[in-house]
Amino acid sequence: MIEVKNMVKKFGFKKVLDDVSFTAEKGQITCLIGVNGVGKTTIMNAIMNLTPINGGDILIDGQKLNKHTYEKVTFIPDAITMLPQMKIGEAMEFMSDFYDSWNEARANDMIDFFRLNKNDRINTLSKGNTAKANLLMGLALDVDYVLMDEPFSGIDMFSREQIANVFTSHLIEDRGVIITTHEIQDIEHLIDKAVLLDNGTVYRSFDVEELRENEGKSIVDVMREVYQG
Amino acid sequence: MQLKFNTRDPVYMQVIRYFKTQIATGVLEPGEEIPSRREIANMFKINPNTAQRAYKEMEEQGLIRTERNFPSKITRDESVIQHVREELVVTAVNDFVDAIKPVNVPLDELLDLVKQKYAGADDQKGGALDD
Amino acid sequence: MKRYVKLVNFEFNRIAKVYAVLLGIILTSQIIGVMITANGYLKKADKAMNEDMMSKAEFLQMYGQMDFHNIAYSIWFIGPIALSVAAVAFYIFLIWYRDWFGKNTFAYRLLTLPTARLNVFFAKLTTIVLMTFGFIAFQFIIYPIESTVMKWMVPKDFRIDLTFHELTQQMLDLGLLYPTEPMLFLLHYGIGIIAVTILFTVILFERSFRWKGIIFGVIYSAVAGIVIFLPLILQEFLLNGYFYPSELIRLSMLAGVIVLAGSIALSGYLLNKKIRI
C-alpha cells in the first residue's frame, strides 16, 4: 500500500498542497482526478522523491522511500524519460542494465502488444508511439506499484484505446496503480478508486463502484459537485 | 463484443444484467463455458476487480458454476434459468409500465396496441428471414 | 559499484561523439600548425639565403633554429587546447543541465535508478575527469607525431628537437596543464577536481532552490575557497610564517580534503532531500 499522509507542499509562500492524504492499494487502480494545475504531478513527484515536501509522510508498504524502493515503485511521467537519440532497443538495454526488476520477456511482449519496432529511434516516434514506449519502460519492470502521469493526454484516439487496454490486460496484473488524469471519460470503468483534488486538498476519495451502488452517481457527477457547485 | 456501460449503475451489476439477458434469451446455453474474468474485463474494458466481483455475485446467485482450475460454466439448473427469464420479463414490463403510466392510456387500448405491435414485430422478423 | 561503473560508461558515451570530434580538431589543427609554422620558417630561410644572399650561418644567427616553441605559440596549436579547456568547463554545467532541459527530462530516470543518487554525482565527476585526462594523454600521444612531421619538413641543421617534457618545462601556460613534477600534477589536478565538486554543488544548489540556490551556491563557494586557502591566509597575515613549508602543504591538502568531503556530503544531501525535477 502507498500511503500519503498529510502532505504539505509549498512553492515559495504559496501552499499548493495542503494536508493531502490518501492510500493506494496493491491490486487496485487509484485515480487522482483534478483540473490542471491542481498538484497531481507534484504528488507523483513527491512519492518518487523527485521534489521535497514541506510536511507529512509518504510510506510505501509501511516504509519510507529509499534507493531500493525504485525496484518496487516506478513512475511513468507524461513525457518519455529516455534520451531522444536512443533506439527503443537501446533504451530497453539501459533499463535491464540498471534495474534488477526488469522483465525482458514482458518488455518484448509489450513491443508486440503496442506494435513497436525496437530499431526505431525515440525522437522519430509519433506522439502515440512515444507514449507507448514510455509506458513500456515502466510496465516491463516487475514492480508492485506503477505511477502514471496523464498517460492519455495529447495522443490520438487509437493510441488511447490501446493504452486503455493495458489496464485490463496481464500487463497490470495484480499491481497497484496510481494514475492521474483531468479527463476521466477514457477510464471511468477501469478504476477502482477515485481521489478528487481541489484547491490543493483532497475533496473526496471513494470507491467508484460503491459510489454508483450507494448514491447512483457517476464520477463525473461528483466532479460536477466539486468544480461547479 | 462491445457493450456500452452507463456510468451511474455499478458496473458489476451491469455485467450481471448482460449475462442474465444472454441466458434468458438462450444465447448462452446451459453448461456453456464463459470467458474468464480477465477476458471479460478485457472485452468490456472494465476493471478486472469489477469483473471478479460480478462473477462472484453470479456464482452466489447460482447463475454460473466454477470448479477449481476450470473455466466457469452457465448453470444447468432449469429452475434458475427459468427464474432469470421471469425476472427479465418482469423487469422489462416494469420499465414499460413505468414509461407508459404517465401517458394515461386505457388498459384495453394499450393491450390491443401491444398485441398488434408484438405480432407486427414477429412478422417483420419472419419477413427478414424470408429474404 | 557495478551501477556506478555502468553510469560512468553511460555518461561517457553520451559525450563520446563530441569528444571524438574535439580530438580530431586538436590533431588536425595542430598538424596544420606544424606545417604552416615550418613552412613559414623555411620560406623565411629561403628568402634570406636566396634573395638576401645570407649564408646559412648568418641566417641561423639572426633567426635561430626552429624548435617546437615556434609551433606551440601559434593559434593552431594553442587554439584547440583552449577549445578543449573551454569544452570541459562548459560541460561541467551541461552534464547536469542537459538532464533537466534536454528534449526528454532524463533526470526523472537518473534520479529513480535503484542506486544511491551520489553515484550519479560520481559518474558525472568521473566523466569530467576522464575527459580532462583523455585530452592530456592525447596531447602526449600526438606530440611525437607532430614533432616527426616537423622533422620531415625542416632539415636537421635548422631545427632543435625537443621532447614534450622539455617543451612543457619551458612554457609556463602549457606547464599549467602539463605539470612535469608528479607532485605538481597531483596538486594542479587535485585542485581541479575539488573545483569541479564545488561547481557541482553549486549546480545542485541551483537545481534544488533555483534562484535562491544560486545565492546559496555563491556563499558555499566563498566558504569553500576560504577553507582551502585558510592555511595560506593564516601563514601570511596572522602567524607570520609560523609553519614550515612542508607543514603548510600538508595543511593545505587537509583543507582541500575537507572541502572535497564537504562538497560531496552536501551534494548527497541536496540530491536526496532537496532536488527538484
XYZ file of C-alpha atoms in Angstrom:
637
model
C 0.000 0.000 0.000
C 1.154 3.525 -0.778
C 0.136 5.922 1.969
C 0.249 9.654 1.576
C -0.314 11.272 4.937
C -0.987 14.949 5.498
C 1.274 16.037 2.687
C 2.028 19.750 2.531
C 3.879 21.336 -0.341
C 4.720 24.977 -0.774
C 6.119 26.852 -3.701
C 7.560 29.922 -2.097
C 4.904 31.072 0.319
C 2.065 29.547 -1.613
C 0.697 26.251 -0.366
C -0.021 24.148 -3.447
C -0.837 21.032 -1.479
C -2.397 21.254 1.921
C -2.932 18.226 4.092
C -3.311 15.739 1.256
C -3.949 12.196 2.438
C -4.954 9.084 0.553
C -3.946 5.499 0.101
C -3.472 3.337 -2.959
C -3.724 -0.404 -2.516
C -1.938 -3.114 -4.414
C -4.175 -4.767 -6.989
C -6.225 -1.609 -7.410
C -6.243 1.274 -9.794
C -6.401 4.564 -7.951
C -7.046 7.687 -9.942
C -6.074 11.184 -8.897
C -8.565 13.483 -10.540
C -8.448 17.216 -10.751
C -8.287 20.091 -13.155
C -4.876 21.065 -14.481
C -2.549 22.732 -12.038
C -4.177 21.209 -9.000
C -0.951 19.473 -7.947
C -1.413 15.944 -9.264
C 2.035 15.765 -10.809
C 3.580 17.265 -7.688
C 2.052 14.449 -5.642
C 3.554 11.873 -8.001
C 6.946 13.591 -7.898
C 6.803 13.697 -4.121
C 6.027 9.983 -3.880
C 9.104 9.314 -6.019
C 11.243 11.768 -4.001
C 11.674 13.990 -7.018
C 10.578 17.072 -5.140
C 10.854 17.819 -1.419
C 7.701 18.192 0.653
C 7.164 20.642 3.470
C 5.229 18.325 5.699
C 3.618 14.938 6.027
C 4.753 11.409 5.293
C 4.839 9.066 2.364
C 5.041 5.372 3.107
C 5.368 2.530 0.667
C 4.404 -0.777 2.228
C 4.975 0.942 5.549
C 8.459 2.165 4.709
C 9.906 5.490 3.747
C 11.304 5.740 0.297
C 14.919 4.686 -0.229
C 17.008 3.629 -3.218
C 15.659 0.068 -3.116
C 12.145 1.416 -3.432
C 12.839 2.093 -7.110
C 12.796 -1.654 -7.690
C 9.307 -1.658 -6.214
C 7.665 1.506 -7.491
C 8.074 3.033 -10.888
C 6.989 6.345 -12.281
C 5.863 6.925 -15.843
C 5.816 10.709 -16.333
C 3.784 12.334 -19.087
C 6.865 12.542 -21.325
C 9.301 9.790 -22.108
C 12.352 9.636 -19.862
C 14.840 8.181 -22.259
C 17.370 10.022 -24.370
C 15.842 11.092 -27.685
C 18.649 9.663 -29.780
C 18.302 6.191 -28.255
C 16.651 3.374 -30.135
C 13.829 1.629 -28.281
C 16.070 -1.438 -28.065
C 18.882 0.598 -26.539
C 16.532 2.137 -24.029
C 15.453 -1.383 -23.054
C 19.095 -2.347 -22.647
C 19.612 0.640 -20.386
C 16.682 -0.430 -18.240
C 17.891 -4.002 -17.992
C 21.387 -2.762 -17.108
C 20.196 -0.773 -14.146
C 17.097 -2.488 -12.800
C 17.098 -5.978 -11.309
C 13.336 -5.955 -11.671
C 13.449 -5.516 -15.454
C 11.470 -8.285 -17.129
C 12.791 -8.728 -20.642
C 10.097 -11.212 -21.655
C 7.367 -8.811 -20.693
C 9.160 -5.960 -22.422
C 9.159 -7.975 -25.637
C 5.534 -8.824 -25.019
C 4.755 -5.150 -24.899
C 6.720 -4.453 -28.063
C 4.258 -6.831 -29.751
C 1.240 -5.581 -27.830
C 1.915 -1.995 -28.910
C 3.337 -2.946 -32.308
C 6.557 -1.036 -31.738
C 9.850 -1.541 -33.515
C 12.993 -1.897 -31.406
C 15.119 -0.296 -34.090
C 13.172 2.952 -34.133
C 14.815 5.932 -32.561
C 12.781 7.567 -29.814
C 12.934 11.007 -31.405
C 11.393 9.652 -34.615
C 8.313 8.131 -32.925
C 4.842 9.589 -33.251
C 3.288 11.043 -30.099
C 1.209 7.929 -29.589
C 4.143 5.581 -30.036
C 6.315 7.703 -27.765
C 3.676 7.376 -25.059
C 3.594 3.619 -25.617
C 7.388 3.301 -25.463
C 7.309 5.359 -22.287
C 4.713 3.014 -20.811
C 6.805 0.031 -21.837
C 9.859 1.241 -19.890
C 7.763 1.406 -16.735
C 5.457 -1.565 -17.102
C 8.192 -4.028 -18.066
C 9.601 -3.633 -14.577
C 8.378 -6.254 -12.119
C 7.346 -3.635 -9.634
C 4.424 -3.683 -7.220
C 3.320 -0.139 -7.909
C 3.136 1.908 -11.064
C 2.565 5.661 -11.076
C 1.340 7.100 -14.349
C 1.019 10.785 -15.004
C -1.608 11.659 -17.617
C -0.983 8.643 -19.852
C -3.789 9.701 -22.186
C -3.050 13.338 -22.740
C -2.195 14.625 -26.159
C -2.331 11.391 -28.108
C -4.581 10.047 -30.849
C -7.777 8.099 -30.212
C -6.447 4.710 -31.244
C -3.356 5.007 -29.092
C -5.607 5.958 -26.203
C -7.653 2.856 -26.769
C -4.564 0.690 -26.924
C -3.230 2.191 -23.728
C -6.594 1.773 -22.009
C -6.410 -1.883 -22.975
C -3.249 -2.204 -20.926
C -5.247 -1.781 -17.745
C -7.407 -4.808 -18.359
C -4.529 -6.964 -19.575
C -1.986 -9.155 -17.830
C 0.457 -6.224 -18.048
C -1.045 -4.670 -14.962
C -1.850 -7.959 -13.256
C -2.065 -7.514 -9.517
C -0.101 -4.336 -9.241
C -1.146 -1.157 -7.574
C -1.603 1.684 -9.986
C -1.877 5.385 -9.329
C -2.911 7.305 -12.375
C -3.603 10.991 -12.805
C -5.946 12.442 -15.339
C -8.002 15.511 -15.960
C -10.331 13.722 -18.335
C -11.965 10.748 -16.731
C -14.094 9.502 -19.639
C -11.405 7.202 -21.033
C -11.015 5.254 -17.864
C -14.179 5.723 -15.888
C -14.907 1.983 -15.915
C -11.310 0.986 -15.381
C -10.576 2.447 -11.997
C -11.309 1.166 -8.503
C -10.859 4.283 -6.550
C -11.018 7.987 -7.219
C -9.266 10.712 -5.278
C -10.717 14.078 -6.165
C -8.408 17.005 -5.674
C -9.471 20.586 -5.437
C -7.633 23.662 -4.218
C -4.627 21.622 -3.209
C -6.500 19.266 -0.993
C -8.499 16.042 -1.216
C -12.136 16.925 -1.703
C -13.318 13.370 -1.583
C -11.875 9.925 -2.086
C -14.158 6.991 -2.770
C -14.606 3.521 -4.203
C -16.291 4.155 -7.533
C -18.476 1.040 -7.503
C -19.691 1.881 -4.022
C -20.499 5.371 -5.206
C -22.600 4.002 -8.054
C -24.243 1.450 -5.802
C -24.990 3.668 -2.831
C -25.561 7.021 -4.442
C -26.308 6.171 -8.045
C -23.763 8.738 -9.142
C -21.023 8.648 -11.698
C -17.554 10.027 -11.118
C -18.410 12.929 -13.367
C -21.457 13.695 -11.173
C -19.196 14.080 -8.168
C -16.731 16.134 -10.179
C -19.543 18.432 -11.167
C -20.370 18.954 -7.492
C -16.782 19.958 -6.845
C -15.960 22.109 -9.785
C -19.335 23.706 -10.444
C -21.038 23.527 -7.052
C -18.218 -7.705 -28.326
C -18.766 -4.093 -27.381
C -21.088 -3.218 -24.581
C -21.798 0.329 -23.610
C -21.930 0.659 -19.891
C -23.607 3.555 -18.263
C -21.662 5.473 -15.671
C -24.187 5.608 -12.862
C -25.075 1.965 -12.228
C -22.467 -0.223 -10.600
C -20.503 -1.823 -13.405
C -20.619 -5.259 -11.819
C -24.424 -5.150 -11.857
C -24.371 -4.169 -15.499
C -22.165 -7.156 -16.238
C -24.584 -9.465 -14.406
C -27.528 -7.976 -16.286
C -25.692 -8.637 -19.520
C -25.201 -12.300 -18.634
C -28.792 -12.684 -17.451
C -30.027 -11.387 -20.788
C -27.760 -13.767 -22.639
C -29.008 -16.682 -20.529
C -32.663 -15.774 -20.724
C -32.563 -15.368 -24.483
C -30.677 -18.614 -24.920
C -27.565 -17.044 -26.479
C -25.676 -18.659 -23.664
C -26.830 -22.247 -23.223
C -26.919 -24.260 -20.019
C -23.493 -25.721 -19.328
C -21.765 -23.456 -21.827
C -18.302 -22.225 -20.937
C -17.947 -18.490 -20.481
C -14.835 -16.318 -20.802
C -12.518 -15.899 -17.850
C -12.705 -12.857 -15.619
C -9.676 -11.333 -17.275
C -11.098 -11.913 -20.734
C -14.347 -10.289 -19.729
C -12.501 -7.323 -18.248
C -10.607 -7.029 -21.474
C -13.661 -7.422 -23.687
C -15.744 -4.854 -21.863
C -12.785 -2.575 -20.957
C -13.637 -2.711 -17.322
C -11.613 -3.086 -14.189
C -10.600 -6.734 -13.558
C -11.645 -6.405 -9.916
C -15.116 -5.447 -11.082
C -15.291 -8.471 -13.378
C -14.190 -10.591 -10.452
C -16.958 -9.166 -8.315
C -19.575 -9.782 -11.000
C -18.522 -13.423 -11.300
C -18.567 -13.895 -7.553
C -22.049 -12.461 -7.385
C -23.223 -14.671 -10.264
C -21.816 -17.709 -8.511
C -23.677 -16.796 -5.355
C -26.891 -16.425 -7.335
C -26.243 -19.815 -8.923
C -26.069 -18.404 -12.445
C -22.643 -19.845 -13.105
C -20.563 -22.609 -11.617
C -16.816 -22.633 -11.305
C -14.834 -25.701 -10.437
C -11.257 -25.235 -9.379
C -8.942 -24.518 -12.309
C -11.690 -24.865 -14.900
C -13.470 -22.186 -16.851
C -16.787 -21.050 -15.401
C -19.914 -22.541 -16.943
C -23.529 -21.454 -17.180
C -25.717 -23.339 -14.738
C -27.726 -26.360 -15.914
C -30.289 -25.751 -13.220
C -33.531 -25.190 -15.193
C -35.265 -23.523 -12.273
C -32.552 -20.888 -12.044
C -32.724 -20.233 -15.764
C -36.496 -20.057 -15.576
C -36.179 -17.610 -12.737
C -33.814 -15.413 -14.717
C -36.197 -15.378 -17.628
C -39.088 -14.366 -15.416
C -37.007 -11.719 -13.757
C -36.070 -10.330 -17.125
C -39.684 -10.243 -18.262
C -40.825 -8.655 -15.044
C -38.110 -6.018 -15.214
C -38.919 -5.215 -18.821
C -42.640 -4.999 -18.090
C -41.958 -2.834 -15.046
C -39.901 -0.496 -17.162
C -42.623 -0.433 -19.773
C -45.328 0.247 -17.256
C -43.253 2.973 -15.633
C -42.845 4.598 -19.014
C -46.464 4.309 -20.178
C -48.169 5.145 -16.920
C -47.814 8.918 -17.228
C -49.447 8.759 -20.692
C -52.638 7.536 -19.052
C -53.865 5.183 -21.802
C -56.866 2.908 -21.005
C -55.599 -0.597 -20.332
C -57.691 -2.281 -23.098
C -56.487 0.090 -25.723
C -52.935 -0.395 -24.529
C -53.169 -4.193 -24.600
C -54.594 -4.112 -28.136
C -51.765 -1.914 -29.203
C -49.245 -4.186 -27.527
C -50.733 -7.256 -29.241
C -50.674 -5.522 -32.590
C -47.087 -4.336 -32.211
C -45.971 -7.686 -30.870
C -47.442 -9.547 -33.855
C -46.020 -6.911 -36.189
C -42.557 -7.356 -34.707
C -42.880 -11.137 -35.287
C -44.000 -10.563 -38.869
C -41.134 -8.272 -39.549
C -38.740 -10.788 -38.096
C -40.275 -13.544 -40.262
C -40.117 -11.312 -43.313
C -36.482 -10.600 -42.743
C -35.787 -14.312 -42.526
C -37.528 -14.960 -45.856
C -35.206 -12.582 -47.693
C 29.689 -0.118 -7.541
C 28.509 -2.082 -10.571
C 25.920 0.588 -11.297
C 28.478 3.340 -10.795
C 30.695 1.799 -13.474
C 27.708 1.438 -15.788
C 26.755 5.035 -15.147
C 30.259 6.224 -15.969
C 30.157 4.209 -19.162
C 26.758 5.662 -19.966
C 27.751 9.251 -19.185
C 30.912 8.977 -21.216
C 29.073 7.534 -24.193
C 26.719 10.498 -24.156
C 29.602 12.848 -24.913
C 31.783 10.388 -26.826
C 30.907 11.668 -30.293
C 31.568 15.293 -29.465
C 34.719 14.204 -27.691
C 35.973 12.302 -30.710
C 35.315 15.347 -32.879
C 37.301 17.508 -30.451
C 40.213 15.078 -30.571
C 40.021 15.201 -34.353
C 40.090 19.002 -34.290
C 43.111 19.001 -31.980
C 45.055 16.611 -34.189
C 44.171 18.298 -37.480
C 44.674 21.829 -36.253
C 47.983 21.092 -34.565
C 49.384 19.236 -37.597
C 48.293 22.124 -39.791
C 50.018 24.395 -37.265
C 53.222 22.373 -37.576
C 53.098 22.579 -41.351
C 52.270 26.269 -41.552
C 54.890 27.258 -38.999
C 57.566 25.047 -40.556
C 56.638 26.318 -43.978
C 56.871 29.924 -42.838
C 60.264 29.291 -41.306
C 61.517 27.553 -44.449
C 60.234 30.384 -46.644
C 61.993 32.888 -44.446
C 65.198 30.882 -44.722
C 64.767 30.529 -48.453
C 64.232 34.249 -48.860
C 67.162 35.127 -46.607
C 69.579 32.820 -48.311
C 68.414 33.092 -51.938
C 67.283 36.700 -52.185
C 69.176 38.449 -49.404
C 72.221 36.269 -50.044
C 72.752 35.417 -46.368
C 74.834 32.422 -45.531
C 73.286 29.590 -43.571
C 75.295 30.579 -40.514
C 74.229 34.212 -40.777
C 70.598 33.187 -41.091
C 70.786 30.871 -38.115
C 72.457 33.548 -36.081
C 69.837 36.081 -36.978
C 66.692 33.978 -36.686
C 67.827 31.000 -34.682
C 66.990 27.397 -35.272
C 63.391 26.383 -35.348
C 62.075 24.425 -32.367
C 58.624 23.390 -31.262
C 58.063 26.625 -29.375
C 57.516 28.378 -32.674
C 54.661 25.980 -33.276
C 53.357 25.818 -29.738
C 52.728 29.552 -29.621
C 50.690 29.546 -32.814
C 46.918 29.717 -32.619
C 46.790 26.422 -34.494
C 48.422 24.677 -31.589
C 47.147 26.585 -28.569
C 43.705 27.214 -30.053
C 42.385 23.657 -29.885
C 43.850 23.217 -26.401
C 41.985 26.303 -25.285
C 38.915 24.934 -27.033
C 39.218 21.660 -25.109
C 39.608 23.500 -21.816
C 36.551 25.579 -22.653
C 34.638 22.456 -23.680
C 35.358 20.725 -20.376
C 34.477 23.880 -18.445
C 31.224 24.183 -20.354
C 30.410 20.517 -19.980
C 30.771 20.723 -16.191
C 27.471 22.611 -16.334
C 25.909 20.946 -19.315
C 26.409 17.446 -17.868
C 23.768 18.353 -15.273
C 21.571 20.785 -17.102
C 21.064 18.577 -20.138
C 19.208 16.140 -17.866
C 16.713 18.821 -16.945
C 16.468 20.878 -20.091
C 17.101 18.250 -22.744
C 14.252 17.284 -25.038
C 13.256 14.490 -22.682
C 13.766 15.146 -18.995
C 16.238 12.395 -18.370
C 16.675 13.480 -14.755
C 13.484 11.508 -13.987
C 15.279 8.338 -14.960
C 18.645 9.129 -13.384
C 17.084 10.052 -10.058
C 14.853 6.991 -9.917
C 17.566 4.438 -10.567
C 17.797 1.857 -7.805
C 21.182 3.125 -6.696
C 22.474 5.853 -4.407
C 21.953 9.201 -6.094
C 25.511 10.111 -5.221
C 26.552 7.539 -7.807
C 25.079 9.825 -10.438
C 27.205 12.627 -8.995
C 30.337 10.481 -9.004
C 29.683 9.219 -12.503
C 29.405 12.770 -13.799
C 32.519 13.817 -11.900
C 34.408 10.816 -13.254
C 33.312 11.680 -16.783
C 34.696 15.206 -16.452
C 37.957 13.822 -15.046
C 38.178 11.199 -17.800
C 37.609 13.841 -20.454
C 40.356 16.005 -19.000
C 42.910 13.236 -18.625
C 41.948 11.950 -22.038
C 42.898 15.284 -23.564
C 46.188 15.281 -21.686
C 47.024 11.749 -22.754
C 46.018 12.510 -26.322
C 48.302 15.527 -26.495
C 51.071 13.396 -25.085
C 50.497 10.757 -27.756
C 50.229 13.080 -30.729
C 53.234 15.201 -29.818
C 55.769 12.690 -31.254
C 53.719 12.571 -34.452
C 53.760 16.344 -34.709
C 57.424 16.568 -33.979
C 58.072 13.903 -36.639
C 56.186 15.990 -39.178
C 58.411 18.897 -38.255
C 61.467 16.684 -38.691
C 60.324 15.713 -42.183
C 59.901 19.312 -43.196
C 62.795 21.128 -41.538
C 66.359 19.913 -42.243
C 68.391 18.816 -39.270
C 70.726 21.820 -39.216
C 67.836 24.243 -38.970
C 65.983 22.745 -36.017
C 66.293 21.818 -32.388
C 64.367 18.741 -31.334
C 62.539 18.976 -28.036
C 60.835 16.274 -26.057
C 57.345 17.024 -24.773
C 58.817 17.235 -21.299
C 61.316 19.888 -22.414
C 58.618 21.821 -24.201
C 56.237 21.997 -21.240
C 59.048 22.820 -18.846
C 59.811 25.942 -20.804
C 56.276 27.085 -21.454
C 54.513 28.350 -18.380
C 50.965 28.265 -19.676
C 51.303 24.771 -21.084
C 53.127 23.811 -17.915
C 49.966 24.618 -16.028
C 48.128 21.896 -17.916
C 51.080 19.535 -18.084
C 52.999 19.885 -14.828
C 56.225 17.998 -15.113
C 56.612 17.157 -11.437
C 54.328 14.366 -10.193
C 53.587 16.369 -7.047
C 52.647 19.384 -9.097
C 50.468 17.234 -11.319
C 48.661 15.946 -8.260
C 48.334 19.462 -6.902
C 47.010 21.029 -10.108
C 44.513 18.314 -10.831
C 43.661 17.831 -7.181
C 42.666 21.480 -7.051
C 40.877 20.997 -10.373
C 38.798 18.112 -9.074
C 37.950 19.976 -5.893
C 36.887 22.951 -8.011
C 34.636 20.700 -10.097
C 32.983 19.237 -6.985
C 32.379 22.756 -5.706
C 30.807 23.733 -9.031
C 28.677 20.578 -8.988
C 27.500 21.508 -5.510
C 26.622 24.989 -6.730
C 24.702 23.476 -9.649
C 22.817 21.182 -7.281
C 22.014 24.146 -5.047
C 20.574 25.894 -8.070
C 18.640 22.772 -9.149
C 17.219 22.458 -5.626
C 16.331 26.065 -4.878
C 16.531 27.716 -8.307
C 17.320 31.460 -7.929
C 17.805 31.264 -4.202
C 20.100 28.320 -4.837
C 22.476 30.462 -6.856
C 22.920 32.686 -3.825
C 23.493 29.680 -1.559
C 25.906 28.343 -4.146
C 27.923 31.532 -4.271
C 28.083 31.623 -0.478
C 29.156 27.998 -0.398
C 31.915 28.525 -2.946
C 33.185 31.507 -0.986
C 33.281 29.445 2.208
C 34.979 26.576 0.388
C 37.553 28.949 -1.062
C 38.300 30.425 2.336
C 38.722 26.973 3.901
C 41.111 25.869 1.149
C 43.266 28.921 1.457
C 42.924 29.219 5.230
C 46.401 27.788 5.953
C 47.951 30.192 3.457
C 45.974 33.144 4.788
C 46.915 32.326 8.358
C 50.543 31.924 7.382
C 50.685 35.216 5.565
C 48.607 37.545 7.683
C 48.317 36.147 11.191
C 51.098 33.778 12.021
C 53.979 35.441 10.226
C 55.363 32.292 8.658
C 54.805 30.074 11.688
C 54.519 26.847 9.625
C 57.317 25.069 7.813
C 56.656 24.830 4.074
C 56.037 21.070 4.346
C 53.552 21.652 7.125
C 51.843 24.300 5.079
C 51.467 21.900 2.166
C 50.057 19.237 4.417
C 47.625 21.657 5.997
C 46.527 22.901 2.585
C 45.975 19.343 1.482
C 43.941 18.680 4.599
C 41.872 21.774 3.864
C 41.356 20.517 0.305
C 40.207 17.120 1.539
C 37.804 18.792 3.959
C 36.282 20.878 1.178
C 36.108 17.847 -1.111
C 34.349 15.797 1.561
C 32.115 18.740 2.407
C 31.075 19.218 -1.217
C 30.316 15.530 -1.645
C 28.333 15.352 1.597
C 26.378 18.480 0.726
C 25.704 17.266 -2.803
C 24.480 13.949 -1.431
C 22.147 15.780 0.912
C 20.811 18.018 -1.859
C 20.323 15.095 -4.234
C 18.465 13.051 -1.642
C 16.437 15.673 0.141
C 16.131 18.861 -1.835
C 16.438 18.203 -5.518
C 13.543 19.198 -7.764
C 12.588 17.886 -11.148
